[in-house]
PDB file of C-alpha atoms (C1' of nucleotides) in Angstrom:
ATOM      1  CA  MET A   1      69.543  73.264 119.569  1.00  0.00           C
ATOM      2  CA  ALA A   2      73.107  74.373 119.727  1.00  0.00           C
ATOM      3  CA  THR A   3      73.007  77.866 121.154  1.00  0.00           C
ATOM      4  CA  PRO A   4      70.161  80.275 121.872  1.00  0.00           C
ATOM      5  CA  PRO A   5      69.824  82.888 119.091  1.00  0.00           C
ATOM      6  CA  ASP A   6      69.930  85.922 121.338  1.00  0.00           C
ATOM      7  CA  VAL A   7      73.316  85.112 122.817  1.00  0.00           C
ATOM      8  CA  ARG A   8      74.783  86.685 119.684  1.00  0.00           C
ATOM      9  CA  ALA A   9      73.822  90.169 120.784  1.00  0.00           C
ATOM     10  CA  ALA A  10      76.497  89.826 123.444  1.00  0.00           C
ATOM     11  CA  TYR A  11      79.309  89.989 120.887  1.00  0.00           C
ATOM     12  CA  ASP A  12      80.932  93.372 120.391  1.00  0.00           C
ATOM     13  CA  ALA A  13      84.013  93.797 118.214  1.00  0.00           C
ATOM     14  CA  TYR A  14      84.851  97.101 119.908  1.00  0.00           C
ATOM     15  CA  LEU A  15      85.900  95.136 122.978  1.00  0.00           C
ATOM     16  CA  ALA A  16      89.451  93.832 122.891  1.00  0.00           C
ATOM     17  CA  GLU A  17      88.655  90.530 124.606  1.00  0.00           C
ATOM     18  CA  CYS A  18      85.683  89.736 122.381  1.00  0.00           C
ATOM     19  CA  PRO A  19      86.426  86.863 119.972  1.00  0.00           C
ATOM     20  CA  THR A  20      84.700  88.805 117.213  1.00  0.00           C
ATOM     21  CA  ARG A  21      87.592  91.231 117.105  1.00  0.00           C
ATOM     22  CA  GLN A  22      89.899  88.399 116.155  1.00  0.00           C
ATOM     23  CA  LEU A  23      87.378  87.197 113.578  1.00  0.00           C
ATOM     24  CA  LEU A  24      87.094  90.718 112.210  1.00  0.00           C
ATOM     25  CA  ASP A  25      90.860  90.776 111.936  1.00  0.00           C
ATOM     26  CA  ARG A  26      90.877  87.514 110.008  1.00  0.00           C
ATOM     27  CA  ILE A  27      88.304  88.438 107.410  1.00  0.00           C
ATOM     28  CA  SER A  28      89.696  91.961 107.105  1.00  0.00           C
ATOM     29  CA  ASN A  29      92.494  90.659 104.941  1.00  0.00           C
ATOM     30  CA  LYS A  30      93.483  91.279 101.359  1.00  0.00           C
ATOM     31  CA  TRP A  31      93.941  87.618 100.478  1.00  0.00           C
ATOM     32  CA  VAL A  32      90.732  86.520 102.164  1.00  0.00           C
ATOM     33  CA  GLY A  33      88.809  89.143 100.228  1.00  0.00           C
ATOM     34  CA  LEU A  34      90.281  88.118  96.908  1.00  0.00           C
ATOM     35  CA  ALA A  35      89.960  84.378  97.574  1.00  0.00           C
ATOM     36  CA  VAL A  36      86.302  84.571  98.582  1.00  0.00           C
ATOM     37  CA  ASN A  37      85.567  86.742  95.562  1.00  0.00           C
ATOM     38  CA  ALA A  38      87.321  84.288  93.274  1.00  0.00           C
ATOM     39  CA  LEU A  39      85.434  81.328  94.743  1.00  0.00           C
ATOM     40  CA  ALA A  40      82.184  83.156  94.062  1.00  0.00           C
ATOM     41  CA  GLU A  41      82.388  81.917  90.489  1.00  0.00           C
ATOM     42  CA  GLY A  42      82.243  78.330  91.661  1.00  0.00           C
ATOM     43  CA  PRO A  43      84.676  75.684  92.953  1.00  0.00           C
ATOM     44  CA  GLN A  44      88.257  76.220  91.912  1.00  0.00           C
ATOM     45  CA  ARG A  45      91.395  74.155  91.958  1.00  0.00           C
ATOM     46  CA  TYR A  46      94.436  75.240  93.949  1.00  0.00           C
ATOM     47  CA  SER A  47      96.293  76.116  90.757  1.00  0.00           C
ATOM     48  CA  ASP A  48      93.333  78.107  89.453  1.00  0.00           C
ATOM     49  CA  LEU A  49      93.281  80.253  92.559  1.00  0.00           C
ATOM     50  CA  SER A  50      97.025  80.617  92.411  1.00  0.00           C
ATOM     51  CA  ARG A  51      96.765  82.100  88.943  1.00  0.00           C
ATOM     52  CA  ARG A  52      93.738  84.211  89.757  1.00  0.00           C
ATOM     53  CA  LEU A  53      95.263  85.879  92.801  1.00  0.00           C
ATOM     54  CA  ALA A  54      98.242  87.037  90.795  1.00  0.00           C
ATOM     55  CA  SER A  55     101.581  86.953  92.627  1.00  0.00           C
ATOM     56  CA  ILE A  56     100.326  85.235  95.769  1.00  0.00           C
ATOM     57  CA  SER A  57     102.912  82.842  97.183  1.00  0.00           C
ATOM     58  CA  GLN A  58     102.041  79.178  97.806  1.00  0.00           C
ATOM     59  CA  LYS A  59     102.592  79.797 101.452  1.00  0.00           C
ATOM     60  CA  MET A  60     100.024  82.563 101.692  1.00  0.00           C
ATOM     61  CA  LEU A  61      97.531  80.812  99.444  1.00  0.00           C
ATOM     62  CA  THR A  62      97.702  77.601 101.455  1.00  0.00           C
ATOM     63  CA  GLN A  63      97.610  79.453 104.734  1.00  0.00           C
ATOM     64  CA  THR A  64      94.634  81.550 103.644  1.00  0.00           C
ATOM     65  CA  LEU A  65      92.684  78.548 102.402  1.00  0.00           C
ATOM     66  CA  ARG A  66      93.466  76.521 105.543  1.00  0.00           C
ATOM     67  CA  THR A  67      92.213  79.297 107.785  1.00  0.00           C
ATOM     68  CA  LEU A  68      89.069  79.719 105.721  1.00  0.00           C
ATOM     69  CA  GLU A  69      88.514  75.977 105.862  1.00  0.00           C
ATOM     70  CA  ARG A  70      89.012  75.857 109.619  1.00  0.00           C
ATOM     71  CA  ASP A  71      86.602  78.751 110.104  1.00  0.00           C
ATOM     72  CA  GLY A  72      84.004  76.884 108.044  1.00  0.00           C
ATOM     73  CA  LEU A  73      83.920  79.326 105.140  1.00  0.00           C
ATOM     74  CA  VAL A  74      85.487  77.046 102.576  1.00  0.00           C
ATOM     75  CA  GLN A  75      85.132  73.361 101.770  1.00  0.00           C
ATOM     76  CA  ARG A  76      88.253  71.480 100.688  1.00  0.00           C
ATOM     77  CA  THR A  77      87.750  68.434  98.489  1.00  0.00           C
ATOM     78  CA  VAL A  78      90.549  66.056  97.555  1.00  0.00           C
ATOM     79  CA  THR A  79      90.236  63.783  94.540  1.00  0.00           C
ATOM     80  CA  PRO A  80      92.863  61.038  94.902  1.00  0.00           C
ATOM     81  CA  SER A  81      93.840  60.813  91.240  1.00  0.00           C
ATOM     82  CA  VAL A  82      97.347  60.985  89.819  1.00  0.00           C
ATOM     83  CA  PRO A  83      98.273  63.691  90.163  1.00  0.00           C
ATOM     84  CA  VAL A  84      96.094  64.722  93.057  1.00  0.00           C
ATOM     85  CA  ARG A  85      93.267  67.152  92.390  1.00  0.00           C
ATOM     86  CA  VAL A  86      92.103  69.518  95.117  1.00  0.00           C
ATOM     87  CA  ASP A  87      89.052  71.734  94.821  1.00  0.00           C
ATOM     88  CA  TYR A  88      87.950  74.587  97.036  1.00  0.00           C
ATOM     89  CA  ALA A  89      84.387  75.838  97.279  1.00  0.00           C
ATOM     90  CA  LEU A  90      82.465  78.256  99.456  1.00  0.00           C
ATOM     91  CA  THR A  91      80.296  76.739 102.172  1.00  0.00           C
ATOM     92  CA  PRO A  92      76.870  78.220 102.948  1.00  0.00           C
ATOM     93  CA  LEU A  93      78.571  80.217 105.704  1.00  0.00           C
ATOM     94  CA  GLY A  94      81.156  81.437 103.222  1.00  0.00           C
ATOM     95  CA  ARG A  95      78.463  82.406 100.742  1.00  0.00           C
ATOM     96  CA  GLY A  96      76.958  84.581 103.445  1.00  0.00           C
ATOM     97  CA  LEU A  97      80.193  86.519 103.615  1.00  0.00           C
ATOM     98  CA  LEU A  98      80.438  86.836  99.862  1.00  0.00           C
ATOM     99  CA  PRO A  99      78.252  89.939  99.398  1.00  0.00           C
ATOM    100  CA  VAL A 100      80.386  91.814 101.895  1.00  0.00           C
ATOM    101  CA  MET A 101      83.683  90.758 100.349  1.00  0.00           C
ATOM    102  CA  ARG A 102      82.359  91.616  96.923  1.00  0.00           C
ATOM    103  CA  ALA A 103      81.272  95.039  98.156  1.00  0.00           C
ATOM    104  CA  ILE A 104      84.736  95.804  99.549  1.00  0.00           C
ATOM    105  CA  LYS A 105      86.524  94.860  96.363  1.00  0.00           C
ATOM    106  CA  ASP A 106      84.008  96.794  94.283  1.00  0.00           C
ATOM    107  CA  TRP A 107      84.313  99.834  96.493  1.00  0.00           C
ATOM    108  CA  ALA A 108      88.086  99.840  96.104  1.00  0.00           C
ATOM    109  CA  GLU A 109      87.879  99.587  92.332  1.00  0.00           C
ATOM    110  CA  GLN A 110      85.159 102.181  91.999  1.00  0.00           C
ATOM    111  CA  ASN A 111      86.663 104.798  94.306  1.00  0.00           C
ATOM    112  CA  MET A 112      90.309 104.397  93.409  1.00  0.00           C
ATOM    113  CA  ASP A 113      90.332 107.650  91.464  1.00  0.00           C
ATOM    114  CA  ASP A 114      88.918 109.662  94.329  1.00  0.00           C
ATOM    115  CA  VAL A 115      91.383 108.173  96.790  1.00  0.00           C
ATOM    116  CA  LEU A 116      94.274 108.822  94.448  1.00  0.00           C
ATOM    117  CA  ALA A 117      93.155 112.435  94.079  1.00  0.00           C
ATOM    118  CA  ALA A 118      92.839 112.817  97.853  1.00  0.00           C
ATOM    119  CA  ARG A 119      96.368 111.511  98.358  1.00  0.00           C
ATOM    120  CA  THR A 120      97.793 113.949  95.854  1.00  0.00           C
ATOM    121  CA  ARG A 121      95.976 116.791  97.552  1.00  0.00           C
ATOM    122  CA  TYR A 122      97.191 115.711 100.996  1.00  0.00           C
ATOM    123  CA  ASP A 123     100.802 115.293  99.907  1.00  0.00           C
ATOM    124  CA  THR A 124     100.821 118.582  98.011  1.00  0.00           C
ATOM    125  CA  ASP A 125      99.468 120.629 100.901  1.00  0.00           C
ATOM    126  CA  ALA A 126     101.896 118.990 103.290  1.00  0.00           C
ATOM    127  CA  VAL A 127     104.819 120.523 101.438  1.00  0.00           C
ATOM    128  CA  ASN A 128     103.883 124.004 102.678  1.00  0.00           C
TER     129      ASN A 128
ATOM    130  CA  MET B   1      81.335 115.532  86.890  1.00  0.00           C
ATOM    131  CA  ALA B   2      84.679 114.622  88.367  1.00  0.00           C
ATOM    132  CA  THR B   3      85.807 111.556  86.437  1.00  0.00           C
ATOM    133  CA  PRO B   4      84.214 109.670  83.567  1.00  0.00           C
ATOM    134  CA  PRO B   5      82.341 106.647  84.933  1.00  0.00           C
ATOM    135  CA  ASP B   6      83.744 104.097  82.521  1.00  0.00           C
ATOM    136  CA  VAL B   7      87.414 104.712  83.283  1.00  0.00           C
ATOM    137  CA  ARG B   8      86.887 102.882  86.546  1.00  0.00           C
ATOM    138  CA  ALA B   9      86.255  99.580  84.823  1.00  0.00           C
ATOM    139  CA  ALA B  10      89.985  99.386  84.112  1.00  0.00           C
ATOM    140  CA  TYR B  11      90.843  98.713  87.748  1.00  0.00           C
ATOM    141  CA  ASP B  12      91.135  95.070  88.810  1.00  0.00           C
ATOM    142  CA  ALA B  13      92.265  94.114  92.312  1.00  0.00           C
ATOM    143  CA  TYR B  14      93.152  90.597  91.152  1.00  0.00           C
ATOM    144  CA  LEU B  15      96.165  92.062  89.387  1.00  0.00           C
ATOM    145  CA  ALA B  16      99.208  92.554  91.575  1.00  0.00           C
ATOM    146  CA  GLU B  17     100.288  95.802  89.940  1.00  0.00           C
ATOM    147  CA  CYS B  18      96.841  97.403  90.136  1.00  0.00           C
ATOM    148  CA  PRO B  19      96.707 100.193  92.741  1.00  0.00           C
ATOM    149  CA  THR B  20      93.339  98.876  93.882  1.00  0.00           C
ATOM    150  CA  ARG B  21      95.035  95.889  95.450  1.00  0.00           C
ATOM    151  CA  GLN B  22      96.945  98.211  97.747  1.00  0.00           C
ATOM    152  CA  LEU B  23      93.756 100.111  98.510  1.00  0.00           C
ATOM    153  CA  LEU B  24      91.980  96.838  99.217  1.00  0.00           C
ATOM    154  CA  ASP B  25      94.788  95.975 101.576  1.00  0.00           C
ATOM    155  CA  ARG B  26      94.418  99.273 103.400  1.00  0.00           C
ATOM    156  CA  ILE B  27      90.710  99.126 103.983  1.00  0.00           C
ATOM    157  CA  SER B  28      90.852  95.415 104.791  1.00  0.00           C
ATOM    158  CA  ASN B  29      92.128  96.202 108.229  1.00  0.00           C
ATOM    159  CA  LYS B  30      90.744  95.636 111.698  1.00  0.00           C
ATOM    160  CA  TRP B  31      91.407  99.162 112.938  1.00  0.00           C
ATOM    161  CA  VAL B  32      90.065 100.818 109.797  1.00  0.00           C
ATOM    162  CA  GLY B  33      86.861  98.825 110.112  1.00  0.00           C
ATOM    163  CA  LEU B  34      86.374  99.755 113.752  1.00  0.00           C
ATOM    164  CA  ALA B  35      87.339 103.402 113.274  1.00  0.00           C
ATOM    165  CA  VAL B  36      84.959 103.955 110.366  1.00  0.00           C
ATOM    166  CA  ASN B  37      82.173 102.235 112.266  1.00  0.00           C
ATOM    167  CA  ALA B  38      82.813 104.393 115.314  1.00  0.00           C
ATOM    168  CA  LEU B  39      82.808 107.581 113.242  1.00  0.00           C
ATOM    169  CA  ALA B  40      79.442 106.583 111.826  1.00  0.00           C
ATOM    170  CA  GLU B  41      77.855 108.012 114.969  1.00  0.00           C
ATOM    171  CA  GLY B  42      79.201 111.436 114.180  1.00  0.00           C
ATOM    172  CA  PRO B  43      82.444 113.359 114.688  1.00  0.00           C
ATOM    173  CA  GLN B  44      84.582 112.132 117.546  1.00  0.00           C
ATOM    174  CA  ARG B  45      87.547 113.418 119.437  1.00  0.00           C
ATOM    175  CA  TYR B  46      90.833 111.559 119.462  1.00  0.00           C
ATOM    176  CA  SER B  47      90.313 110.511 123.055  1.00  0.00           C
ATOM    177  CA  ASP B  48      86.776 109.322 122.302  1.00  0.00           C
ATOM    178  CA  LEU B  49      88.016 107.044 119.575  1.00  0.00           C
ATOM    179  CA  SER B  50      90.814 105.855 121.804  1.00  0.00           C
ATOM    180  CA  ARG B  51      88.312 104.730 124.388  1.00  0.00           C
ATOM    181  CA  ARG B  52      85.905 103.289 121.862  1.00  0.00           C
ATOM    182  CA  LEU B  53      88.466 101.095 120.121  1.00  0.00           C
ATOM    183  CA  ALA B  54      89.438  99.478 123.374  1.00  0.00           C
ATOM    184  CA  SER B  55      93.135  98.670 123.790  1.00  0.00           C
ATOM    185  CA  ILE B  56      94.312 100.366 120.613  1.00  0.00           C
ATOM    186  CA  SER B  57      97.706 102.030 121.099  1.00  0.00           C
ATOM    187  CA  GLN B  58      98.165 105.741 120.341  1.00  0.00           C
ATOM    188  CA  LYS B  59     100.554 104.754 117.639  1.00  0.00           C
ATOM    189  CA  MET B  60      98.048 102.615 115.774  1.00  0.00           C
ATOM    190  CA  LEU B  61      95.174 105.037 116.300  1.00  0.00           C
ATOM    191  CA  THR B  62      97.174 107.983 114.996  1.00  0.00           C
ATOM    192  CA  GLN B  63      98.550 105.953 112.121  1.00  0.00           C
ATOM    193  CA  THR B  64      95.092 104.673 111.171  1.00  0.00           C
ATOM    194  CA  LEU B  65      93.527 108.124 111.292  1.00  0.00           C
ATOM    195  CA  ARG B  66      96.390 109.678 109.306  1.00  0.00           C
ATOM    196  CA  THR B  67      96.046 107.109 106.556  1.00  0.00           C
ATOM    197  CA  LEU B  68      92.285 107.563 106.440  1.00  0.00           C
ATOM    198  CA  GLU B  69      92.773 111.307 106.269  1.00  0.00           C
ATOM    199  CA  ARG B  70      95.302 111.041 103.479  1.00  0.00           C
ATOM    200  CA  ASP B  71      93.031 108.746 101.517  1.00  0.00           C
ATOM    201  CA  GLY B  72      90.230 111.281 101.844  1.00  0.00           C
ATOM    202  CA  LEU B  73      87.957 109.121 104.012  1.00  0.00           C
ATOM    203  CA  VAL B  74      88.255 111.167 107.172  1.00  0.00           C
ATOM    204  CA  GLN B  75      88.336 114.901 107.898  1.00  0.00           C
ATOM    205  CA  ARG B  76      90.611 116.097 110.683  1.00  0.00           C
ATOM    206  CA  THR B  77      89.665 119.331 112.424  1.00  0.00           C
ATOM    207  CA  VAL B  78      91.895 121.082 114.937  1.00  0.00           C
ATOM    208  CA  THR B  79      90.466 123.562 117.399  1.00  0.00           C
ATOM    209  CA  PRO B  80      93.362 125.610 118.777  1.00  0.00           C
ATOM    210  CA  SER B  81      92.142 125.858 122.338  1.00  0.00           C
ATOM    211  CA  VAL B  82      94.107 124.993 125.458  1.00  0.00           C
ATOM    212  CA  PRO B  83      94.464 122.152 125.518  1.00  0.00           C
ATOM    213  CA  VAL B  84      94.058 121.423 121.830  1.00  0.00           C
ATOM    214  CA  ARG B  85      90.891 119.755 120.633  1.00  0.00           C
ATOM    215  CA  VAL B  86      90.961 117.520 117.576  1.00  0.00           C
ATOM    216  CA  ASP B  87      87.879 116.077 115.926  1.00  0.00           C
ATOM    217  CA  TYR B  88      87.600 113.410 113.283  1.00  0.00           C
ATOM    218  CA  ALA B  89      84.639 112.981 110.969  1.00  0.00           C
ATOM    219  CA  LEU B  90      83.812 110.901 107.921  1.00  0.00           C
ATOM    220  CA  THR B  91      83.978 112.673 104.587  1.00  0.00           C
ATOM    221  CA  PRO B  92      81.371 111.929 101.882  1.00  0.00           C
ATOM    222  CA  LEU B  93      83.836 109.418 100.453  1.00  0.00           C
ATOM    223  CA  GLY B  94      84.200 107.816 103.874  1.00  0.00           C
ATOM    224  CA  ARG B  95      80.460 107.662 104.301  1.00  0.00           C
ATOM    225  CA  GLY B  96      80.317 105.686 101.080  1.00  0.00           C
ATOM    226  CA  LEU B  97      82.549 103.067 102.633  1.00  0.00           C
ATOM    227  CA  LEU B  98      80.545 102.979 105.823  1.00  0.00           C
ATOM    228  CA  PRO B  99      77.846 100.474 104.746  1.00  0.00           C
ATOM    229  CA  VAL B 100      80.552  98.006 103.778  1.00  0.00           C
ATOM    230  CA  MET B 101      82.525  98.407 106.996  1.00  0.00           C
ATOM    231  CA  ARG B 102      79.345  98.101 108.990  1.00  0.00           C
ATOM    232  CA  ALA B 103      78.419  94.928 107.112  1.00  0.00           C
ATOM    233  CA  ILE B 104      81.771  93.315 107.895  1.00  0.00           C
ATOM    234  CA  LYS B 105      81.598  94.079 111.584  1.00  0.00           C
ATOM    235  CA  ASP B 106      77.993  92.893 111.733  1.00  0.00           C
ATOM    236  CA  TRP B 107      78.812  89.701 109.869  1.00  0.00           C
ATOM    237  CA  ALA B 108      81.577  88.886 112.334  1.00  0.00           C
ATOM    238  CA  GLU B 109      79.336  89.456 115.327  1.00  0.00           C
ATOM    239  CA  GLN B 110      76.403  87.552 113.885  1.00  0.00           C
ATOM    240  CA  ASN B 111      78.331  84.522 112.665  1.00  0.00           C
ATOM    241  CA  MET B 112      80.804  84.153 115.504  1.00  0.00           C
ATOM    242  CA  ASP B 113      79.005  81.114 116.881  1.00  0.00           C
ATOM    243  CA  ASP B 114      79.055  79.283 113.565  1.00  0.00           C
ATOM    244  CA  VAL B 115      82.735  80.007 113.062  1.00  0.00           C
ATOM    245  CA  LEU B 116      83.548  78.897 116.599  1.00  0.00           C
ATOM    246  CA  ALA B 117      81.651  75.657 115.996  1.00  0.00           C
ATOM    247  CA  ALA B 118      83.462  75.089 112.702  1.00  0.00           C
ATOM    248  CA  ARG B 119      86.830  75.545 114.377  1.00  0.00           C
ATOM    249  CA  THR B 120      85.996  73.040 117.077  1.00  0.00           C
ATOM    250  CA  ARG B 121      84.904  70.547 114.438  1.00  0.00           C
ATOM    251  CA  TYR B 122      88.056  71.086 112.398  1.00  0.00           C
ATOM    252  CA  ASP B 123      90.387  70.774 115.375  1.00  0.00           C
ATOM    253  CA  THR B 124      88.600  67.698 116.720  1.00  0.00           C
ATOM    254  CA  ASP B 125      88.710  65.806 113.423  1.00  0.00           C
ATOM    255  CA  ALA B 126      92.352  66.700 112.959  1.00  0.00           C
ATOM    256  CA  VAL B 127      93.276  64.682 116.046  1.00  0.00           C
ATOM    257  CA  ASN B 128      92.458  61.406 114.264  1.00  0.00           C
TER     258      ASN B 128
ATOM    259  C1'  DC C   1      94.909 116.693 125.063  1.00  0.00           C
ATOM    260  C1'  DG C   2      96.823 114.917 121.102  1.00  0.00           C
ATOM    261  C1'  DG C   3     100.236 113.781 119.451  1.00  0.00           C
ATOM    262  C1'  DC C   4     105.673 112.397 117.728  1.00  0.00           C
ATOM    263  C1'  DA C   5     110.182 109.814 118.300  1.00  0.00           C
ATOM    264  C1'  DT C   6     112.519 105.815 119.547  1.00  0.00           C
ATOM    265  C1'  DC C   7     113.396 101.142 120.910  1.00  0.00           C
ATOM    266  C1'  DC C   8     112.380  96.507 120.279  1.00  0.00           C
ATOM    267  C1'  DC C   9     110.308  92.070 119.627  1.00  0.00           C
ATOM    268  C1'  DG C  10     107.082  89.054 117.271  1.00  0.00           C
ATOM    269  C1'  DT C  11     104.717  87.857 113.297  1.00  0.00           C
ATOM    270  C1'  DC C  12     103.900  88.319 108.310  1.00  0.00           C
ATOM    271  C1'  DG C  13     105.196  86.902 104.286  1.00  0.00           C
ATOM    272  C1'  DG C  14     108.540  86.108 100.285  1.00  0.00           C
ATOM    273  C1'  DA C  15     112.203  82.821  98.370  1.00  0.00           C
ATOM    274  C1'  DT C  16     113.893  78.441  97.984  1.00  0.00           C
ATOM    275  C1'  DA C  17     114.164  73.496  98.306  1.00  0.00           C
ATOM    276  C1'  DC C  18     111.984  69.074  98.861  1.00  0.00           C
ATOM    277  C1'  DT C  19     107.821  65.419  98.679  1.00  0.00           C
ATOM    278  C1'  DG C  20     103.656  62.182  97.886  1.00  0.00           C
TER     279       DG C  20
ATOM    280  C1'  DC D   1      99.577  69.060  91.152  1.00  0.00           C
ATOM    281  C1'  DA D   2      99.327  70.486  95.664  1.00  0.00           C
ATOM    282  C1'  DG D   3     101.373  70.974  98.946  1.00  0.00           C
ATOM    283  C1'  DT D   4     105.239  70.993 103.471  1.00  0.00           C
ATOM    284  C1'  DA D   5     109.564  72.733 105.609  1.00  0.00           C
ATOM    285  C1'  DT D   6     113.014  76.097 106.486  1.00  0.00           C
ATOM    286  C1'  DC D   7     115.420  80.295 106.374  1.00  0.00           C
ATOM    287  C1'  DC D   8     115.289  85.158 106.825  1.00  0.00           C
ATOM    288  C1'  DG D   9     114.317  89.992 106.023  1.00  0.00           C
ATOM    289  C1'  DA D  10     110.573  93.469 106.478  1.00  0.00           C
ATOM    290  C1'  DC D  11     107.105  95.377 108.911  1.00  0.00           C
ATOM    291  C1'  DG D  12     103.332  95.576 112.431  1.00  0.00           C
ATOM    292  C1'  DG D  13     102.554  97.107 116.564  1.00  0.00           C
ATOM    293  C1'  DG D  14     103.321  97.573 121.823  1.00  0.00           C
ATOM    294  C1'  DA D  15     105.965 100.281 125.516  1.00  0.00           C
ATOM    295  C1'  DT D  16     108.102 104.217 126.947  1.00  0.00           C
ATOM    296  C1'  DG D  17     109.437 109.028 127.098  1.00  0.00           C
ATOM    297  C1'  DC D  18     109.000 113.798 125.572  1.00  0.00           C
ATOM    298  C1'  DC D  19     106.426 118.043 123.765  1.00  0.00           C
ATOM    299  C1'  DG D  20     103.214 122.163 122.263  1.00  0.00           C
TER     300       DG D  20
END
DNA sequence: CGGCATCCCGTCGGATACTG
DNA sequence: CAGTATCCGACGGGATGCCG
């Protein structure tokens, strides 16, 4: 019995002071979206993720994974071999976020053409 | 009718050079999420949105709406009265994004407690 | 009312070098 | 392999002032 279920209705991301706005800010992030999507295929090593999220710096990858771990979305597992092996996997909480992150990435890929067309239209008309 | 359906399969946000990564970055944004959610209830005036997205600066609100307009997600309508009246509404393309943006905001509000608990656990263990 | 222009500071995030 | 540490430039984003 941690917290009563209906307390959650009190959260409202429209309000600046509400902690959910900060959470919304965290998960509304390019690297978070790509990392969660990548981990959907199962646990991955640090180097796997590094290759998958092409051009991400170690700094951003580590920082992203640490934040996800702290927020309980990702589980970090260290195997003390030589050299060290570190695996990252989605937690149940993280798997709950997966459908949403997948939907965002899919939307971007599927509507890229329309957005590109809209930009061209906007920029062309602006010349007048 | 507009574009062939199978061209879209070429886009892949995992690739750094792919334009979808930039699009993913744009829509993965706190203010975009809140603005689209707010516009779900129908067209809104600039001042309405300003009040709804509590504490957003004019700069960020204008910048967010301009980007959304350029990307074809939002329609800007100016009524040349005195003083001027400006309304913003979702376009069909923007309405397509709405379910996703709504899902993100909802996820944040519904899982805030679990994330908060995870953070406390992480920070407590780290002291050792 | 609905902006735009400017100043300015803090954070994001890349590059590089070093370590267990 | 999987990081940590540091430096530093770019950009996000708030505050303020002006305008049609």
